GROMACS .gro file of C-alpha atoms in nm:
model
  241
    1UNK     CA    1   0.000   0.000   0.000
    2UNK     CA    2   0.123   0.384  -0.093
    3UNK     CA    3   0.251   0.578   0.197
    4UNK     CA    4   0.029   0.849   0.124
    5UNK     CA    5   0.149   1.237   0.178
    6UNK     CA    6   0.027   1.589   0.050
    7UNK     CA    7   0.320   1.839   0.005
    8UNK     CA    8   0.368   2.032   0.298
    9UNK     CA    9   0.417   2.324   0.052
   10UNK     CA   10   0.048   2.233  -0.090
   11UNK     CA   11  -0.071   2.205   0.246
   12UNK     CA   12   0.050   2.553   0.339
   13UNK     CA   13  -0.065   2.752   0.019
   14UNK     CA   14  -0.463   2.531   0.067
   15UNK     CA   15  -0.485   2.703   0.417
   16UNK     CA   16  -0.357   3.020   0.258
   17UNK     CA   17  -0.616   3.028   0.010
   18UNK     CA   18  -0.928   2.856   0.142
   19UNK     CA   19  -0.833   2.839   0.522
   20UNK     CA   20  -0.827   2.424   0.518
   21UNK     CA   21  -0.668   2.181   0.303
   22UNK     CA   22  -1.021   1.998   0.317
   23UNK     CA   23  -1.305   2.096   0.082
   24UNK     CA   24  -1.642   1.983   0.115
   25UNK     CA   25  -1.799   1.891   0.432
   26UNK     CA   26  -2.086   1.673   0.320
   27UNK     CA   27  -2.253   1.531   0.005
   28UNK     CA   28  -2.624   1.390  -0.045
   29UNK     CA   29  -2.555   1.003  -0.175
   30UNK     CA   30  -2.844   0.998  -0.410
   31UNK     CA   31  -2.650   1.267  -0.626
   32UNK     CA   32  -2.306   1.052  -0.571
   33UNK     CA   33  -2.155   0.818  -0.781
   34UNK     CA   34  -1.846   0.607  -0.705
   35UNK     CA   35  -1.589   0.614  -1.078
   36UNK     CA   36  -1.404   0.304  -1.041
   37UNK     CA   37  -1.114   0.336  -1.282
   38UNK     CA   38  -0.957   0.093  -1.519
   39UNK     CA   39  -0.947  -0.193  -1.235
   40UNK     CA   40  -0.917  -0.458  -1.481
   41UNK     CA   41  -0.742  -0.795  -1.528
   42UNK     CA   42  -0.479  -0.600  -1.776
   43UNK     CA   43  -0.370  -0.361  -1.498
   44UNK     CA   44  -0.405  -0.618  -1.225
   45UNK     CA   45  -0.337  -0.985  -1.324
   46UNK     CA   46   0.032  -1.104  -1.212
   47UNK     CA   47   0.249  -1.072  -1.535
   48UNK     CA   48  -0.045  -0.895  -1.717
   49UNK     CA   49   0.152  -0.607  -2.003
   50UNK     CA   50   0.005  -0.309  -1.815
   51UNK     CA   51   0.077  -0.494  -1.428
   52UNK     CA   52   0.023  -0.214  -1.091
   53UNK     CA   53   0.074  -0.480  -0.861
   54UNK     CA   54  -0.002  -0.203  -0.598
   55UNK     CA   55  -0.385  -0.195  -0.758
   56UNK     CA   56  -0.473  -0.531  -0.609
   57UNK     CA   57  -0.386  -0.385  -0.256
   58UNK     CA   58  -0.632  -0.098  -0.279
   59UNK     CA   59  -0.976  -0.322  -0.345
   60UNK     CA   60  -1.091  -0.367  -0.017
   61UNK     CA   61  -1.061  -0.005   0.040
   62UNK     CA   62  -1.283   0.056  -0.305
   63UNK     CA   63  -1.544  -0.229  -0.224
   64UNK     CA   64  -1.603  -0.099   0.114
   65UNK     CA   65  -1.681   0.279  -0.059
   66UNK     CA   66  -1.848   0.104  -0.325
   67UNK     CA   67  -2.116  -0.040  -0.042
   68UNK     CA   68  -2.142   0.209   0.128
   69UNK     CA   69  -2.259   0.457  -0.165
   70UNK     CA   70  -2.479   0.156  -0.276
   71UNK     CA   71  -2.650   0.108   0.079
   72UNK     CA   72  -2.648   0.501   0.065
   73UNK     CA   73  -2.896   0.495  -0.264
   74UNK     CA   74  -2.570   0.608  -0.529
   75UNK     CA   75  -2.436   0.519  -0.798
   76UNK     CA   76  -2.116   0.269  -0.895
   77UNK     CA   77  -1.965   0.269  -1.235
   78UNK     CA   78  -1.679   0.068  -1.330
   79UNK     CA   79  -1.492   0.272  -1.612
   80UNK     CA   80  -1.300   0.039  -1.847
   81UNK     CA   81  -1.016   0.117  -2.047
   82UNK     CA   82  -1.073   0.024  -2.412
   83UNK     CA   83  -0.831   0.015  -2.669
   84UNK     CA   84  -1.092  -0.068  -2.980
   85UNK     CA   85  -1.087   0.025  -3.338
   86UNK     CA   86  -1.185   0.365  -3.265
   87UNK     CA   87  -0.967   0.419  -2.990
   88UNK     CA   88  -0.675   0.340  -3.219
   89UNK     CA   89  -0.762   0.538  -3.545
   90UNK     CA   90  -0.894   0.841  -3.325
   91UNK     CA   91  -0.611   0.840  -3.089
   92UNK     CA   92  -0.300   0.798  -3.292
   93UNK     CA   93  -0.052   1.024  -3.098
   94UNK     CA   94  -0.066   0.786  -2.809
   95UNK     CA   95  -0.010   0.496  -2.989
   96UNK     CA   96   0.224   0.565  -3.297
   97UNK     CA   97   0.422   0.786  -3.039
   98UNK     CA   98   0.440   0.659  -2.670
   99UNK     CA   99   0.393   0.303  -2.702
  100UNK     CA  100   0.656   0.094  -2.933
  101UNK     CA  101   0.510  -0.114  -3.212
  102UNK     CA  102   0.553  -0.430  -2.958
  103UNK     CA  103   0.404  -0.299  -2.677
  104UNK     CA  104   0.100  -0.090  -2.863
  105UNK     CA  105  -0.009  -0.444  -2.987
  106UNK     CA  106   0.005  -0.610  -2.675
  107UNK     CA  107  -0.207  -0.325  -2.511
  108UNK     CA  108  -0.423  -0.355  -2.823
  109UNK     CA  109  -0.479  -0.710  -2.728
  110UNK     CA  110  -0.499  -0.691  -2.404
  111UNK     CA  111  -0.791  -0.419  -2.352
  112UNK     CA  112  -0.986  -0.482  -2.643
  113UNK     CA  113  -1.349  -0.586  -2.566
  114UNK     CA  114  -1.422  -0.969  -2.444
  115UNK     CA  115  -1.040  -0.965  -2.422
  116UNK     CA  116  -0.966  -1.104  -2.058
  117UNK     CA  117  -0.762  -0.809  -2.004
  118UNK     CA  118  -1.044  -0.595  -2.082
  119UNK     CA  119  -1.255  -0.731  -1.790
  120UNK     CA  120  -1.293  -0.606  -1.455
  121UNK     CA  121  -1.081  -0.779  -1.175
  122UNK     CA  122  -1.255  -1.058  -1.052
  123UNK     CA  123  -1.245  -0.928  -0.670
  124UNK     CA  124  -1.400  -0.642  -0.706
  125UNK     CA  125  -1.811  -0.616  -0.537
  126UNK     CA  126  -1.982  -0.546  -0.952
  127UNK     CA  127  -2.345  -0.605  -0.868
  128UNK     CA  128  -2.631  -0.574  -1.171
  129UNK     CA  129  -2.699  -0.256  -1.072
  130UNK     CA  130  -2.387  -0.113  -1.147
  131UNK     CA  131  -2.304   0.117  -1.414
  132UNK     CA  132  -2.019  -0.013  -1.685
  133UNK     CA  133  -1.877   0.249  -1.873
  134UNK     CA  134  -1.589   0.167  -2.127
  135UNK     CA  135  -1.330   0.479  -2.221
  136UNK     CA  136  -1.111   0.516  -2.495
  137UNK     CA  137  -0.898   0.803  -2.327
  138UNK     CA  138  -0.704   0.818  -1.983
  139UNK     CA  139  -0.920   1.064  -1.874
  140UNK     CA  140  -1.298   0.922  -1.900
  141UNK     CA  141  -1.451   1.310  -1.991
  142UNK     CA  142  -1.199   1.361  -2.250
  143UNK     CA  143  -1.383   1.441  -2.544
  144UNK     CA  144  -1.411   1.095  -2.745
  145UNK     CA  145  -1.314   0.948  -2.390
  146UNK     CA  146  -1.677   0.814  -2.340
  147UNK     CA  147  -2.080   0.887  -2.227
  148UNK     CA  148  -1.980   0.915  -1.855
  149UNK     CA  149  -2.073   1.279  -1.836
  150UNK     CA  150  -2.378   1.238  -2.019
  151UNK     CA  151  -2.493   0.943  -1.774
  152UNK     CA  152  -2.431   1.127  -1.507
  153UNK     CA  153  -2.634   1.452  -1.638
  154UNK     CA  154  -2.904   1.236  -1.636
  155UNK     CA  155  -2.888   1.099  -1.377
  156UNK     CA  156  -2.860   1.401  -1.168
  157UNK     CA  157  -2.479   1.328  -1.036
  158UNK     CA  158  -2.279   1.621  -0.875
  159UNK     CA  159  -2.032   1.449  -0.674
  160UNK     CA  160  -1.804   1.184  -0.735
  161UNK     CA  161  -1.569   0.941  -0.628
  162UNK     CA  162  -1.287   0.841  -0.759
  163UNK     CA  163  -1.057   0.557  -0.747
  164UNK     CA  164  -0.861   0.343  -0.937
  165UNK     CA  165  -0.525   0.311  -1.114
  166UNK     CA  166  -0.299   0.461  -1.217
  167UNK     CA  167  -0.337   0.717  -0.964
  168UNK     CA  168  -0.128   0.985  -1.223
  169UNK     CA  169  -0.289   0.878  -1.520
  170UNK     CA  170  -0.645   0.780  -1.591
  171UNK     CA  171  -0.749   0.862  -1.207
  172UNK     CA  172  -0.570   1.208  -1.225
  173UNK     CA  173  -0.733   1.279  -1.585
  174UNK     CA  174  -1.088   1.199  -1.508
  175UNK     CA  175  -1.063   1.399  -1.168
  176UNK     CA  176  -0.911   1.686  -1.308
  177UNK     CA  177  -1.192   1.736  -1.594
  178UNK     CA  178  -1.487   1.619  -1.355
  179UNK     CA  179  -1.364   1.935  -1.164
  180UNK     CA  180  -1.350   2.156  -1.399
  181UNK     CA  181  -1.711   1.984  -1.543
  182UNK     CA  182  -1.814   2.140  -1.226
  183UNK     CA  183  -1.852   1.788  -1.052
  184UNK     CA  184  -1.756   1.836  -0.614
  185UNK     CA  185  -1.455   1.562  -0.694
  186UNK     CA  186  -1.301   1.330  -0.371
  187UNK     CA  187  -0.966   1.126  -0.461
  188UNK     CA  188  -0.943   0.862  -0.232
  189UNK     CA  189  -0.530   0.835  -0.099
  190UNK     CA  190  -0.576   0.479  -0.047
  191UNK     CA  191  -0.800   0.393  -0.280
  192UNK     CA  192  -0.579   0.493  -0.632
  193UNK     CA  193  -0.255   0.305  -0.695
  194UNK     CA  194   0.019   0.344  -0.952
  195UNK     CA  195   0.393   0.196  -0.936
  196UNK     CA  196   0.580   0.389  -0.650
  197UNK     CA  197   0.494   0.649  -0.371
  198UNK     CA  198   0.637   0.971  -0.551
  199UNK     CA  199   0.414   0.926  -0.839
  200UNK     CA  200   0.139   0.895  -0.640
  201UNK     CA  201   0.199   1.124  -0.391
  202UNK     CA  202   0.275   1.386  -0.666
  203UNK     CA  203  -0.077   1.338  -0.798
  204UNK     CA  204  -0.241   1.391  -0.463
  205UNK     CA  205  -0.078   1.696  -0.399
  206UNK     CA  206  -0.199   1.813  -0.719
  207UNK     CA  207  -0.550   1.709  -0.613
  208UNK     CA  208  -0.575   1.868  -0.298
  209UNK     CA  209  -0.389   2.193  -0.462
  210UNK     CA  210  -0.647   2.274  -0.699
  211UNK     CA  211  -0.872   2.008  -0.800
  212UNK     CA  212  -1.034   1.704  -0.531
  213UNK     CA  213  -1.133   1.664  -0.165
  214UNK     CA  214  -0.757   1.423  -0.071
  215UNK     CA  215  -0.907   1.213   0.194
  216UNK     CA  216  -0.907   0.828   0.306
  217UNK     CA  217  -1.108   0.521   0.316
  218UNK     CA  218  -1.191   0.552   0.653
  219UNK     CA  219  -1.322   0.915   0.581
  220UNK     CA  220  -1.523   0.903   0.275
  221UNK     CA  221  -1.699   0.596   0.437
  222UNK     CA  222  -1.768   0.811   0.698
  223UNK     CA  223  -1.918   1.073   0.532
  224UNK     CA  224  -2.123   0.832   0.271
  225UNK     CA  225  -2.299   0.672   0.653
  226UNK     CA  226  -2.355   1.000   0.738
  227UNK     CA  227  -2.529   1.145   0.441
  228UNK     CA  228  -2.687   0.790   0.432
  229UNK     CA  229  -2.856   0.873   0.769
  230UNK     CA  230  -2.979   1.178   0.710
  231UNK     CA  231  -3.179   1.057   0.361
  232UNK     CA  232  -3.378   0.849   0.536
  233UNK     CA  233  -3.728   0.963   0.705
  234UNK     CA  234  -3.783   0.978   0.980
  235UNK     CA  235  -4.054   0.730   1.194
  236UNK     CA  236  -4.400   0.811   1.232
  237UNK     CA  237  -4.507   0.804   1.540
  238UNK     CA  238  -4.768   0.557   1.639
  239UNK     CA  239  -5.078   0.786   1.718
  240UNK     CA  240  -5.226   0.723   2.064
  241UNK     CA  241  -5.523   0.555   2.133
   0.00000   0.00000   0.00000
């Protein structure tokens, strides 16, 4: 698991700016969905081409968010990272230009649709109620990414969750345009992974800078009870006779 840290420099200029590094105090759970990013056999499996073995540490932490928010009354989408036809011919800078001819085809392969790379990691809670989204961008709100906005438009989604791998990639890309979609954003510290501690760290400094409510697990389960509790009526009393 990352040892996770916000820049004490970050730290400093959040309290100089908004008196707190935190950000939002509450949320209402129907209006909350839980973006699960790219947690998928290609990023996960031992040996698989695109391997965070750090990913497979952080699912407990996202299943116990994910039923939370489902207990709650929100939403869970699993986004998947798809590398289809369209992906490729729309997307060519990525893969004529960062990947070598080798490696594009194996990610080709590997996260094409009904590839076994392509599916989500077997440990994660996916219930029929949950939302599948498939993305052909890191950042799922790129334009051409994917419908995610649109789904949660209509659905009536203003806060989200996010978590995933890799914590400086797809998670960071998504979060950063949700924000700036006007979406309140939480990055969970333990709930994103990525290959070491400085990359990941890095990306939740950036977060908390500018961008996401940084918090834990243990917090944003916390806060998904409490808005949980308060949703629900309250009991009539039983008139007297």
């Amino acid at each position: 698991m990352h040892k996770s840290a916000i820049h004490p420099d970050v730290v400093r200029r959040a309290n100089e700016r908004r008196g707190r590094v935190r950000v939002f105090d509450s949320l209402v759970s129907e209006r909350t969905a839980h973006i699960v990013v790219d947690l998928q056999n290609g990023f996960m499996a031992p040996g698989a081409v695109a391997e965070i073995a750090t990913a497979r540490e952080i699912v407990p932490h996202v299943n116990r968010i994910t039923a939370a928010l489902r207990q709650a009354g929100g939403t869970i989408v699993y986004v998947q990272n798809t590398f289809d036809a369209i992906a490729v011919s729309t997307w060519s800078t990525f893969f004529e230009h960062f990947c070598s001819p080798s490696r594009r085809a194996r990610m080709i392969e590997a996260f094409s649709p009904g590839a076994f790379g392509h599916d989500i990691w077997p440990g994660l809670d996916v219930q029929p109620q949950d939302l599948k989204v498939q993305k052909r961008r890191f950042g799922a709100f790129a334009p051409g990414a994917s419908d995610l906005h649109a789904i949660m438009q209509q659905r009536g989604i203003d806060t989200l969750i996010v978590t995933g791998t890799a914590t400086q990639v797809c998670c960071e890309s998504t979060a950063r345009d949700a924000m700036m979609l006007n979406y309140k954003v939480f990055f969970i510290a333990d709930g994103n992974a990525t290959f070491n501690d400085d990359e990941h760290n890095a990306t939740l400094s950036a977060m908390a800078h500018t961008f996401c409510d940084v918090i834990d697990t243990d917090t944003m389960v916390g806060m998904i009870e409490r808005a949980g509790a308060a949703a629900k009526p309250e009991p009539k009393m039983r008139a007297m006779a």
